Protein backbone atom coordinates (compact mmCIF):
# COMPACT_ATOMS: atom_id res chain seq x y z
CA UNK A 1 0.00 0.00 0.00
CA UNK A 2 1.35 3.43 -0.99
CA UNK A 3 0.52 6.19 1.47
CA UNK A 4 0.98 9.91 1.00
CA UNK A 5 1.72 11.67 4.28
CA UNK A 6 0.99 15.40 4.42
CA UNK A 7 2.01 17.91 7.05
CA UNK A 8 0.37 21.22 6.14
CA UNK A 9 1.68 24.28 8.00
CA UNK A 10 0.67 27.89 7.62
CA UNK A 11 2.97 28.54 4.66
CA UNK A 12 4.45 25.13 3.93
CA UNK A 13 3.47 21.55 3.12
CA UNK A 14 5.85 18.70 3.90
CA UNK A 15 5.13 15.40 2.20
CA UNK A 16 6.36 11.84 1.99
CA UNK A 17 5.17 9.01 -0.22
CA UNK A 18 5.80 5.75 1.62
CA UNK A 19 5.45 2.24 0.26
CA UNK A 20 4.29 0.36 3.33
CA UNK A 21 5.14 -3.02 1.81
CA UNK A 22 8.82 -2.37 2.51
CA UNK A 23 8.62 1.01 4.33
CA UNK A 24 10.51 2.61 1.45
CA UNK A 25 10.25 6.40 1.25
CA UNK A 26 9.55 6.68 -2.47
CA UNK A 27 9.63 10.46 -2.46
CA UNK A 28 9.85 13.30 -0.01
CA UNK A 29 9.75 17.06 -0.21
CA UNK A 30 8.33 20.37 0.83
CA UNK A 31 6.36 23.22 -0.68
CA UNK A 32 7.42 26.48 0.92
CA UNK A 33 6.33 30.11 1.00
CA UNK A 34 2.70 29.36 0.15
CA UNK A 35 0.87 32.65 -0.38
CA UNK A 36 4.15 34.56 -0.36
CA UNK A 37 6.61 35.76 -2.97
CA UNK A 38 9.04 33.16 -4.28
CA UNK A 39 7.09 29.99 -3.49
CA UNK A 40 8.73 26.75 -4.54
CA UNK A 41 8.63 22.99 -4.26
CA UNK A 42 11.71 20.95 -3.32
CA UNK A 43 11.46 17.28 -4.13
CA UNK A 44 13.64 14.21 -3.74
CA UNK A 45 13.01 10.72 -5.08
CA UNK A 46 14.30 7.59 -3.35
CA UNK A 47 17.09 7.18 -5.93
CA UNK A 48 18.41 10.65 -5.06
CA UNK A 49 16.92 12.45 -8.08
CA UNK A 50 16.09 16.00 -7.00
CA UNK A 51 13.81 18.68 -8.38
CA UNK A 52 13.12 22.27 -7.49
CA UNK A 53 10.09 23.93 -9.05
CA UNK A 54 9.20 27.56 -8.68
CA UNK A 55 5.78 29.03 -9.28
CA UNK A 56 2.95 31.08 -7.93
CA UNK A 57 1.58 28.93 -5.13
CA UNK A 58 -1.02 31.11 -3.50
CA UNK A 59 -3.00 28.41 -1.73
CA UNK A 60 -2.53 25.00 -0.13
CA UNK A 61 -4.62 23.33 -2.80
CA UNK A 62 -2.26 24.63 -5.49
CA UNK A 63 0.68 23.40 -3.41
CA UNK A 64 -0.86 19.93 -3.29
CA UNK A 65 -1.47 20.04 -7.05
CA UNK A 66 2.27 20.72 -7.44
CA UNK A 67 3.05 17.74 -5.19
CA UNK A 68 0.77 15.38 -7.14
CA UNK A 69 2.23 16.75 -10.37
CA UNK A 70 5.83 16.05 -9.39
CA UNK A 71 4.92 12.59 -8.03
CA UNK A 72 3.45 11.79 -11.46
CA UNK A 73 6.14 13.47 -13.54
CA UNK A 74 8.11 11.27 -15.89
CA UNK A 75 11.45 12.80 -14.95
CA UNK A 76 11.14 13.11 -11.17
CA UNK A 77 8.08 11.06 -10.30
CA UNK A 78 7.49 7.80 -8.44
CA UNK A 79 4.04 6.76 -9.68
CA UNK A 80 2.39 6.50 -13.08
CA UNK A 81 -1.19 7.07 -11.99
CA UNK A 82 -2.76 8.85 -9.02
CA UNK A 83 -4.72 5.65 -8.38
CA UNK A 84 -1.49 4.19 -7.03
CA UNK A 85 -1.95 6.40 -3.94
CA UNK A 86 -4.00 4.13 -1.68
CA UNK A 87 -4.54 6.53 1.19
CA UNK A 88 -3.52 9.92 2.57
CA UNK A 89 -2.43 10.47 6.18
CA UNK A 90 -2.60 14.01 7.56
CA UNK A 91 -0.78 15.38 10.54
CA UNK A 92 -3.25 17.40 12.59
CA UNK A 93 -1.90 19.43 15.50
CA UNK A 94 -4.85 19.69 17.85
CA UNK A 95 -7.55 17.10 18.42
CA UNK A 96 -8.74 18.63 21.70
CA UNK A 97 -10.63 16.16 23.87
CA UNK A 98 -12.51 14.87 20.84
CA UNK A 99 -9.78 12.55 19.51
CA UNK A 100 -7.79 10.03 21.52
CA UNK A 101 -6.50 8.16 18.48
CA UNK A 102 -6.07 8.54 14.74
CA UNK A 103 -9.30 8.56 12.74
CA UNK A 104 -10.73 7.93 9.30
CA UNK A 105 -11.80 11.33 8.03
CA UNK A 106 -15.52 11.80 7.43
CA UNK A 107 -17.64 14.95 7.27
CA UNK A 108 -18.51 14.41 10.93
CA UNK A 109 -14.83 14.17 11.86
CA UNK A 110 -14.07 17.34 9.89
CA UNK A 111 -16.82 19.15 11.79
CA UNK A 112 -15.22 18.08 15.09
CA UNK A 113 -11.79 19.16 13.83
CA UNK A 114 -13.23 22.55 12.95
CA UNK A 115 -14.44 22.85 16.55
CA UNK A 116 -10.82 22.45 17.67
CA UNK A 117 -9.66 25.47 15.63
CA UNK A 118 -10.05 27.76 18.66
CA UNK A 119 -7.48 25.67 20.52
CA UNK A 120 -4.85 25.89 17.76
CA UNK A 121 -5.76 28.88 15.59
CA UNK A 122 -2.40 28.92 13.81
CA UNK A 123 -2.05 25.20 13.17
CA UNK A 124 -5.41 23.52 12.66
CA UNK A 125 -6.65 25.75 9.80
CA UNK A 126 -3.77 24.83 7.44
CA UNK A 127 -4.12 21.15 8.47
CA UNK A 128 -7.77 21.36 7.47
CA UNK A 129 -6.92 23.11 4.20
CA UNK A 130 -4.87 20.06 3.26
CA UNK A 131 -7.82 17.81 4.02
CA UNK A 132 -10.29 19.92 2.02
CA UNK A 133 -7.85 20.03 -0.91
CA UNK A 134 -7.41 16.27 -0.92
CA UNK A 135 -11.18 15.71 -0.81
CA UNK A 136 -11.34 17.82 -3.94
CA UNK A 137 -8.32 16.38 -5.75
CA UNK A 138 -8.52 12.70 -4.75
CA UNK A 139 -12.18 12.26 -3.77
CA UNK A 140 -12.08 8.47 -3.76
CA UNK A 141 -8.93 8.04 -1.70
CA UNK A 142 -9.41 7.40 2.04
CA UNK A 143 -7.93 10.01 4.35
CA UNK A 144 -6.81 9.60 7.93
CA UNK A 145 -6.09 12.27 10.57
CA UNK A 146 -3.27 11.73 13.07
CA UNK A 147 -3.24 14.18 15.97
CA UNK A 148 -0.25 15.51 17.95
CA UNK A 149 -2.42 15.59 21.04
CA UNK A 150 -4.14 12.18 20.79
CA UNK A 151 -1.45 10.08 22.50
CA UNK A 152 -1.65 12.28 25.59
CA UNK A 153 -5.40 11.87 26.01
CA UNK A 154 -4.65 9.04 28.47
CA UNK A 155 -3.23 11.53 30.99
CA UNK A 156 -5.19 11.35 34.24
CA UNK A 157 -7.14 14.48 35.24
CA UNK A 158 -4.81 15.25 38.16
CA UNK A 159 -2.02 15.47 35.60
CA UNK A 160 -3.75 17.49 32.90
CA UNK A 161 -5.75 20.01 34.98
CA UNK A 162 -4.44 23.45 35.89
CA UNK A 163 -5.19 24.69 39.38
CA UNK A 164 -7.35 27.58 38.21
CA UNK A 165 -11.13 27.91 38.67
CA UNK A 166 -12.73 24.73 37.34
CA UNK A 167 -15.30 26.83 35.49
CA UNK A 168 -12.55 27.94 33.06
CA UNK A 169 -11.98 24.32 32.10
CA UNK A 170 -15.71 23.89 31.57
CA UNK A 171 -16.10 27.17 29.67
CA UNK A 172 -12.98 27.19 27.48
CA UNK A 173 -11.48 23.67 27.77
CA UNK A 174 -8.38 25.15 29.43
CA UNK A 175 -6.23 22.17 30.43
CA UNK A 176 -2.96 20.58 29.46
CA UNK A 177 -3.14 18.69 26.14
CA UNK A 178 0.49 18.00 25.29
CA UNK A 179 1.97 17.84 21.79
CA UNK A 180 4.60 15.84 19.84
CA UNK A 181 2.40 12.82 20.69
CA UNK A 182 3.11 11.02 17.42
CA UNK A 183 6.84 11.29 18.05
CA UNK A 184 6.66 10.18 21.70
CA UNK A 185 4.48 7.23 20.70
CA UNK A 186 6.76 6.24 17.82
CA UNK A 187 10.07 6.35 19.72
CA UNK A 188 8.72 4.69 22.86
CA UNK A 189 7.26 1.78 20.86
CA UNK A 190 10.35 1.52 18.70
CA UNK A 191 12.57 1.43 21.82
CA UNK A 192 10.56 -1.53 23.16
CA UNK A 193 10.75 -3.30 19.78
CA UNK A 194 14.53 -2.88 19.72
CA UNK A 195 14.89 -4.13 23.30
CA UNK A 196 12.38 -6.93 22.76
CA UNK A 197 10.27 -5.95 25.79
CA UNK A 198 6.51 -5.65 26.24
CA UNK A 199 5.43 -2.01 25.71
CA UNK A 200 2.50 -2.39 28.06
CA UNK A 201 4.66 -3.23 31.08
CA UNK A 202 7.37 -0.55 30.84
CA UNK A 203 7.99 2.78 32.52
CA UNK A 204 9.43 4.99 29.79
CA UNK A 205 10.52 8.61 29.60
CA UNK A 206 10.90 10.05 26.10
CA UNK A 207 12.81 13.31 25.60
CA UNK A 208 11.97 14.94 22.27
CA UNK A 209 14.53 17.72 21.95
CA UNK A 210 14.39 19.65 18.67
CA UNK A 211 13.51 23.27 18.00
CA UNK A 212 10.40 22.46 19.95
CA UNK A 213 11.06 20.22 22.94
CA UNK A 214 8.90 18.12 25.20
CA UNK A 215 9.25 15.18 27.53
CA UNK A 216 6.71 12.47 28.28
CA UNK A 217 6.17 9.88 31.00
CA UNK A 218 4.71 6.68 29.52
CA UNK A 219 3.55 4.04 31.97
CA UNK A 220 2.34 0.67 30.69
CA UNK A 221 1.97 2.03 27.15
CA UNK A 222 0.03 5.14 28.16
CA UNK A 223 1.11 8.76 28.34
CA UNK A 224 0.58 9.81 31.96
CA UNK A 225 2.25 13.21 31.85
CA UNK A 226 3.93 15.45 29.33
CA UNK A 227 5.66 18.80 29.59
CA UNK A 228 3.78 20.82 26.97
CA UNK A 229 0.42 22.10 28.11
CA UNK A 230 -2.54 24.06 26.77
CA UNK A 231 -0.13 25.29 24.10
CA UNK A 232 3.34 24.10 23.07
CA UNK A 233 4.88 26.87 25.20
CA UNK A 234 4.92 25.07 28.55
CA UNK A 235 7.66 22.83 29.87
CA UNK A 236 11.20 22.55 28.58
CA UNK A 237 13.33 25.42 27.32
CA UNK A 238 13.19 25.42 23.52
CA UNK A 239 14.91 27.14 20.59
CA UNK A 240 12.86 30.31 20.94
CA UNK A 241 10.23 29.39 23.57
CA UNK A 242 10.65 30.04 27.27
CA UNK A 243 9.00 26.89 28.58
CA UNK A 244 7.79 27.06 32.20
CA UNK A 245 7.53 30.60 33.49
CA UNK A 246 5.95 32.28 36.52
CA UNK A 247 2.70 33.95 35.42
CA UNK A 248 3.56 36.71 37.89
CA UNK A 249 6.68 37.47 35.85
CA UNK A 250 4.60 37.52 32.65
CA UNK A 251 2.20 40.07 34.14
CA UNK A 252 5.09 42.17 35.47
CA UNK A 253 6.86 42.21 32.09
CA UNK A 254 3.66 43.12 30.26
CA UNK A 255 3.08 46.00 32.70
CA UNK A 256 6.64 47.29 32.66
CA UNK A 257 7.17 46.95 28.91
CA UNK A 258 3.65 48.19 28.27
CA UNK A 259 2.85 45.36 25.85
CA UNK A 260 -0.37 43.51 25.12
CA UNK A 261 -1.09 39.82 24.79
CA UNK A 262 -0.01 39.64 21.14
CA UNK A 263 3.45 41.09 21.80
CA UNK A 264 3.81 39.00 24.95
CA UNK A 265 2.96 35.90 22.94
CA UNK A 266 5.67 36.77 20.43
CA UNK A 267 8.16 37.55 23.21
CA UNK A 268 7.73 34.18 24.95
CA UNK A 269 7.31 32.09 21.79
CA UNK A 270 9.80 33.66 19.39
CA UNK A 271 12.41 35.66 21.32
CA UNK A 272 12.94 33.53 24.42
CA UNK A 273 14.44 30.10 25.10
CA UNK A 274 17.96 29.31 23.87
CA UNK A 275 17.91 32.36 21.61
CA UNK A 276 16.77 34.75 24.33
CA UNK A 277 19.34 33.59 26.87
CA UNK A 278 22.34 33.13 24.57
CA UNK A 279 21.70 36.08 22.27
CA UNK A 280 23.55 33.92 19.72
CA UNK A 281 21.01 31.71 17.98
CA UNK A 282 18.10 29.35 18.51
CA UNK A 283 20.14 26.56 16.89
CA UNK A 284 21.90 24.37 19.42
CA UNK A 285 24.86 23.69 17.12
CA UNK A 286 25.67 27.39 16.92
CA UNK A 287 25.18 27.74 20.66
CA UNK A 288 27.49 24.79 21.37
CA UNK A 289 30.12 26.34 19.09
CA UNK A 290 29.81 29.71 20.82
CA UNK A 291 29.99 28.13 24.28
CA UNK A 292 32.79 25.62 23.77
CA UNK A 293 34.88 27.19 21.00
CA UNK A 294 34.42 30.90 21.75
CA UNK A 295 33.91 30.68 25.48
CA UNK A 296 30.66 32.64 25.26
CA UNK A 297 29.26 32.66 28.81
CA UNK A 298 25.63 33.27 27.91
CA UNK A 299 25.71 30.48 25.35
CA UNK A 300 27.04 28.18 28.06
CA UNK A 301 24.36 29.37 30.46
CA UNK A 302 21.67 28.62 27.84
CA UNK A 303 22.97 25.06 27.46
CA UNK A 304 23.17 24.55 31.23
CA UNK A 305 19.65 25.86 31.74
CA UNK A 306 18.28 23.67 28.95
CA UNK A 307 19.90 20.52 30.31
CA UNK A 308 19.00 21.29 33.92
CA UNK A 309 15.33 21.66 33.01
CA UNK A 310 15.36 18.31 31.17
CA UNK A 311 17.03 16.67 34.17
CA UNK A 312 14.44 18.11 36.57
CA UNK A 313 11.60 16.80 34.43
CA UNK A 314 13.19 13.36 34.21
CA UNK A 315 13.39 13.28 38.01
CA UNK A 316 9.80 14.35 38.45
CA UNK A 317 8.52 11.79 35.95
CA UNK A 318 10.45 9.00 37.64
CA UNK A 319 8.71 10.01 40.88
CA UNK A 320 5.34 10.21 39.10
CA UNK A 321 5.70 6.72 37.59
CA UNK A 322 7.36 5.14 40.62
CA UNK A 323 10.47 4.24 38.63
CA UNK A 324 11.90 4.06 35.14
CA UNK A 325 12.92 1.23 32.81
CA UNK A 326 13.79 3.07 29.59
CA UNK A 327 14.92 6.61 28.80
CA UNK A 328 14.80 7.67 25.14
CA UNK A 329 16.37 10.68 23.41
CA UNK A 330 15.06 11.93 20.09
CA UNK A 331 14.67 15.13 18.01
CA UNK A 332 17.53 17.05 16.40
CA UNK A 333 19.35 17.72 19.69
CA UNK A 334 18.48 14.40 21.35
CA UNK A 335 19.56 12.39 18.33
CA UNK A 336 22.74 14.32 17.55
CA UNK A 337 24.26 16.04 20.54
CA UNK A 338 26.35 13.68 22.68
CA UNK A 339 27.27 16.67 24.86
CA UNK A 340 23.66 17.43 25.78
CA UNK A 341 22.96 13.75 26.50
CA UNK A 342 26.06 13.43 28.67
CA UNK A 343 25.28 16.56 30.68
CA UNK A 344 21.65 15.60 31.23
CA UNK A 345 22.61 12.09 32.37
CA UNK A 346 25.39 13.15 34.72
CA UNK A 347 25.07 11.91 38.32
CA UNK A 348 22.21 9.54 37.72
CA UNK A 349 24.10 6.44 38.83
CA UNK A 350 22.06 6.44 42.06
CA UNK A 351 19.11 5.38 39.88
CA UNK A 352 21.01 2.44 38.47
CA UNK A 353 21.61 4.40 35.28
CA UNK A 354 25.10 4.21 33.85
CA UNK A 355 26.10 5.53 30.47
CA UNK A 356 28.64 3.91 28.18
CA UNK A 357 30.65 7.02 27.29
CA UNK A 358 32.30 5.32 24.35
CA UNK A 359 28.91 4.57 22.84
CA UNK A 360 27.48 8.02 23.51
CA UNK A 361 30.47 9.98 22.23
CA UNK A 362 30.07 11.04 18.64
CA UNK A 363 26.88 9.02 18.24
CA UNK A 364 24.52 10.76 15.84
CA UNK A 365 21.18 9.96 14.30
CA UNK A 366 21.23 6.18 14.77
CA UNK A 367 19.18 3.78 16.84
CA UNK A 368 21.41 2.79 19.70
CA UNK A 369 21.50 1.75 23.35
CA UNK A 370 23.97 4.09 25.07
CA UNK A 371 23.74 2.70 28.61
CA UNK A 372 26.12 0.04 29.90
CA UNK A 373 24.83 -3.54 29.72
CA UNK A 374 24.55 -3.70 33.53
CA UNK A 375 22.61 -0.41 33.71
CA UNK A 376 19.19 -1.06 35.26
CA UNK A 377 17.73 1.77 33.21
CA UNK A 378 18.19 1.36 29.46
CA UNK A 379 19.11 4.63 27.79
CA UNK A 380 18.57 4.86 24.07
CA UNK A 381 18.76 7.15 21.09
CA UNK A 382 15.88 6.56 18.67
CA UNK A 383 15.57 8.93 15.69
CA UNK A 384 11.96 9.97 15.43
CA UNK A 385 9.87 9.23 12.34
CA UNK A 386 6.50 10.90 12.69
CA UNK A 387 5.70 10.37 9.00
CA UNK A 388 6.18 6.62 9.28
CA UNK A 389 3.95 6.56 12.35
CA UNK A 390 1.28 8.55 10.46
CA UNK A 391 1.58 6.17 7.51
CA UNK A 392 1.36 3.16 9.85
CA UNK A 393 -1.81 4.49 11.51
CA UNK A 394 -3.28 5.26 8.09
CA UNK A 395 -2.50 1.74 6.89
CA UNK A 396 -4.04 0.17 10.02
CA UNK A 397 -7.23 2.21 9.80
CA UNK A 398 -7.71 1.76 6.06
CA UNK A 399 -6.95 -2.00 6.21
CA UNK A 400 -9.34 -2.57 9.09
CA UNK A 401 -12.11 -0.87 7.11
CA UNK A 402 -11.58 -3.18 4.17
CA UNK A 403 -12.11 -6.29 6.29
P1 LIG B 1 12.20 20.64 14.63
O1 LIG B 1 11.63 20.74 16.01
O2 LIG B 1 12.12 21.93 13.86
O3 LIG B 1 11.77 19.41 13.86
P2 LIG B 1 14.77 19.30 14.80
O4 LIG B 1 14.25 18.08 15.47
O5 LIG B 1 15.28 19.21 13.43
O6 LIG B 1 13.76 20.52 14.89
O7 LIG B 1 15.94 19.88 15.74
C1 LIG B 1 16.62 21.05 15.48
C2 LIG B 1 17.69 21.22 16.53
O8 LIG B 1 18.56 20.07 16.47
C3 LIG B 1 18.55 22.45 16.31
O9 LIG B 1 18.76 23.11 17.55
C4 LIG B 1 19.84 21.86 15.80
O10 LIG B 1 20.96 22.63 16.12
C5 LIG B 1 19.88 20.54 16.52
N1 LIG B 1 20.85 19.64 15.87
C6 LIG B 1 20.77 19.07 14.66
N2 LIG B 1 21.92 18.41 14.38
C7 LIG B 1 22.73 18.58 15.46
C8 LIG B 1 24.04 18.17 15.79
N3 LIG B 1 24.75 17.44 14.96
N4 LIG B 1 24.54 18.53 17.00
C9 LIG B 1 23.82 19.29 17.84
N5 LIG B 1 22.58 19.71 17.58
C10 LIG B 1 22.04 19.37 16.41
mmCIF file of N, CA and C and ligand atoms in Angstrom, residues 180 208-212 274 282-286 288 331-333 336-337 340 364, ligand 1:
data_model
loop_
_atom_site.group_PDB
_atom_site.id
_atom_site.type_symbol
_atom_site.label_atom_id
_atom_site.label_comp_id
_atom_site.label_asym_id
_atom_site.label_seq_id
_atom_site.Cartn_x
_atom_site.Cartn_y
_atom_site.Cartn_z
ATOM 1 N N UNK A 180 3.543 16.782 20.244
ATOM 2 C CA UNK A 180 4.597 15.839 19.841
ATOM 3 C C UNK A 180 4.177 14.388 20.111
ATOM 4 N N UNK A 208 11.930 14.451 23.652
ATOM 5 C CA UNK A 208 11.971 14.939 22.271
ATOM 6 C C UNK A 208 12.587 16.333 22.319
ATOM 7 N N UNK A 209 13.831 16.443 21.860
ATOM 8 C CA UNK A 209 14.530 17.724 21.946
ATOM 9 C C UNK A 209 14.923 18.185 20.547
ATOM 10 N N UNK A 210 14.081 19.040 19.969
ATOM 11 C CA UNK A 210 14.393 19.646 18.674
ATOM 12 C C UNK A 210 14.267 21.144 18.833
ATOM 13 N N UNK A 211 13.806 21.844 17.812
ATOM 14 C CA UNK A 211 13.508 23.267 17.996
ATOM 15 C C UNK A 211 12.416 23.426 19.031
ATOM 16 N N UNK A 212 11.380 22.597 18.887
ATOM 17 C CA UNK A 212 10.403 22.459 19.950
ATOM 18 C C UNK A 212 10.881 21.301 20.808
ATOM 19 N N UNK A 274 16.516 29.307 24.120
ATOM 20 C CA UNK A 274 17.963 29.306 23.874
ATOM 21 C C UNK A 274 18.407 30.611 23.221
ATOM 22 N N UNK A 282 19.024 30.320 17.926
ATOM 23 C CA UNK A 282 18.104 29.348 18.508
ATOM 24 C C UNK A 282 18.599 27.934 18.186
ATOM 25 N N UNK A 283 19.641 27.847 17.391
ATOM 26 C CA UNK A 283 20.139 26.560 16.893
ATOM 27 C C UNK A 283 21.224 26.035 17.836
ATOM 28 N N UNK A 284 20.997 24.853 18.376
ATOM 29 C CA UNK A 284 21.899 24.366 19.424
ATOM 30 C C UNK A 284 23.327 24.136 18.924
ATOM 31 N N UNK A 285 23.480 23.861 17.626
ATOM 32 C CA UNK A 285 24.862 23.686 17.116
ATOM 33 C C UNK A 285 25.643 24.984 17.236
ATOM 34 N N UNK A 286 24.982 26.088 16.851
ATOM 35 C CA UNK A 286 25.667 27.388 16.919
ATOM 36 C C UNK A 286 25.921 27.785 18.365
ATOM 37 N N UNK A 288 26.389 25.635 20.881
ATOM 38 C CA UNK A 288 27.491 24.793 21.375
ATOM 39 C C UNK A 288 28.829 25.351 20.885
ATOM 40 N N UNK A 331 14.670 13.741 18.474
ATOM 41 C CA UNK A 331 14.667 15.130 18.009
ATOM 42 C C UNK A 331 16.091 15.536 17.653
ATOM 43 N N UNK A 332 16.213 16.628 16.909
ATOM 44 C CA UNK A 332 17.533 17.050 16.397
ATOM 45 C C UNK A 332 18.625 17.074 17.456
ATOM 46 N N UNK A 333 18.337 17.626 18.629
ATOM 47 C CA UNK A 333 19.351 17.720 19.691
ATOM 48 C C UNK A 333 19.530 16.351 20.355
ATOM 49 N N UNK A 336 21.404 13.953 18.060
ATOM 50 C CA UNK A 336 22.736 14.317 17.553
ATOM 51 C C UNK A 336 23.740 14.827 18.560
ATOM 52 N N UNK A 337 23.276 15.397 19.663
ATOM 53 C CA UNK A 337 24.255 16.039 20.544
ATOM 54 C C UNK A 337 24.654 15.144 21.709
ATOM 55 N N UNK A 340 24.916 17.226 25.046
ATOM 56 C CA UNK A 340 23.658 17.435 25.777
ATOM 57 C C UNK A 340 23.274 16.162 26.526
ATOM 58 N N UNK A 364 25.495 9.852 16.453
ATOM 59 C CA UNK A 364 24.520 10.760 15.836
ATOM 60 C C UNK A 364 23.501 10.010 14.996
HETATM 61 P P1 LIG B 1 12.200 20.640 14.635
HETATM 62 O O1 LIG B 1 11.632 20.739 16.013
HETATM 63 O O2 LIG B 1 12.122 21.929 13.864
HETATM 64 O O3 LIG B 1 11.771 19.411 13.861
HETATM 65 P P2 LIG B 1 14.767 19.302 14.799
HETATM 66 O O4 LIG B 1 14.254 18.083 15.467
HETATM 67 O O5 LIG B 1 15.277 19.207 13.427
HETATM 68 O O6 LIG B 1 13.755 20.516 14.893
HETATM 69 O O7 LIG B 1 15.938 19.878 15.738
HETATM 70 C C1 LIG B 1 16.617 21.052 15.479
HETATM 71 C C2 LIG B 1 17.695 21.217 16.529
HETATM 72 O O8 LIG B 1 18.564 20.071 16.471
HETATM 73 C C3 LIG B 1 18.550 22.455 16.309
HETATM 74 O O9 LIG B 1 18.763 23.111 17.546
HETATM 75 C C4 LIG B 1 19.839 21.857 15.796
HETATM 76 O O10 LIG B 1 20.955 22.629 16.124
HETATM 77 C C5 LIG B 1 19.881 20.542 16.525
HETATM 78 N N1 LIG B 1 20.848 19.635 15.872
HETATM 79 C C6 LIG B 1 20.768 19.072 14.657
HETATM 80 N N2 LIG B 1 21.916 18.408 14.384
HETATM 81 C C7 LIG B 1 22.727 18.578 15.456
HETATM 82 C C8 LIG B 1 24.037 18.168 15.795
HETATM 83 N N3 LIG B 1 24.746 17.439 14.956
HETATM 84 N N4 LIG B 1 24.541 18.529 17.002
HETATM 85 C C9 LIG B 1 23.819 19.290 17.844
HETATM 86 N N5 LIG B 1 22.578 19.708 17.583
HETATM 87 C C10 LIG B 1 22.043 19.372 16.411
#
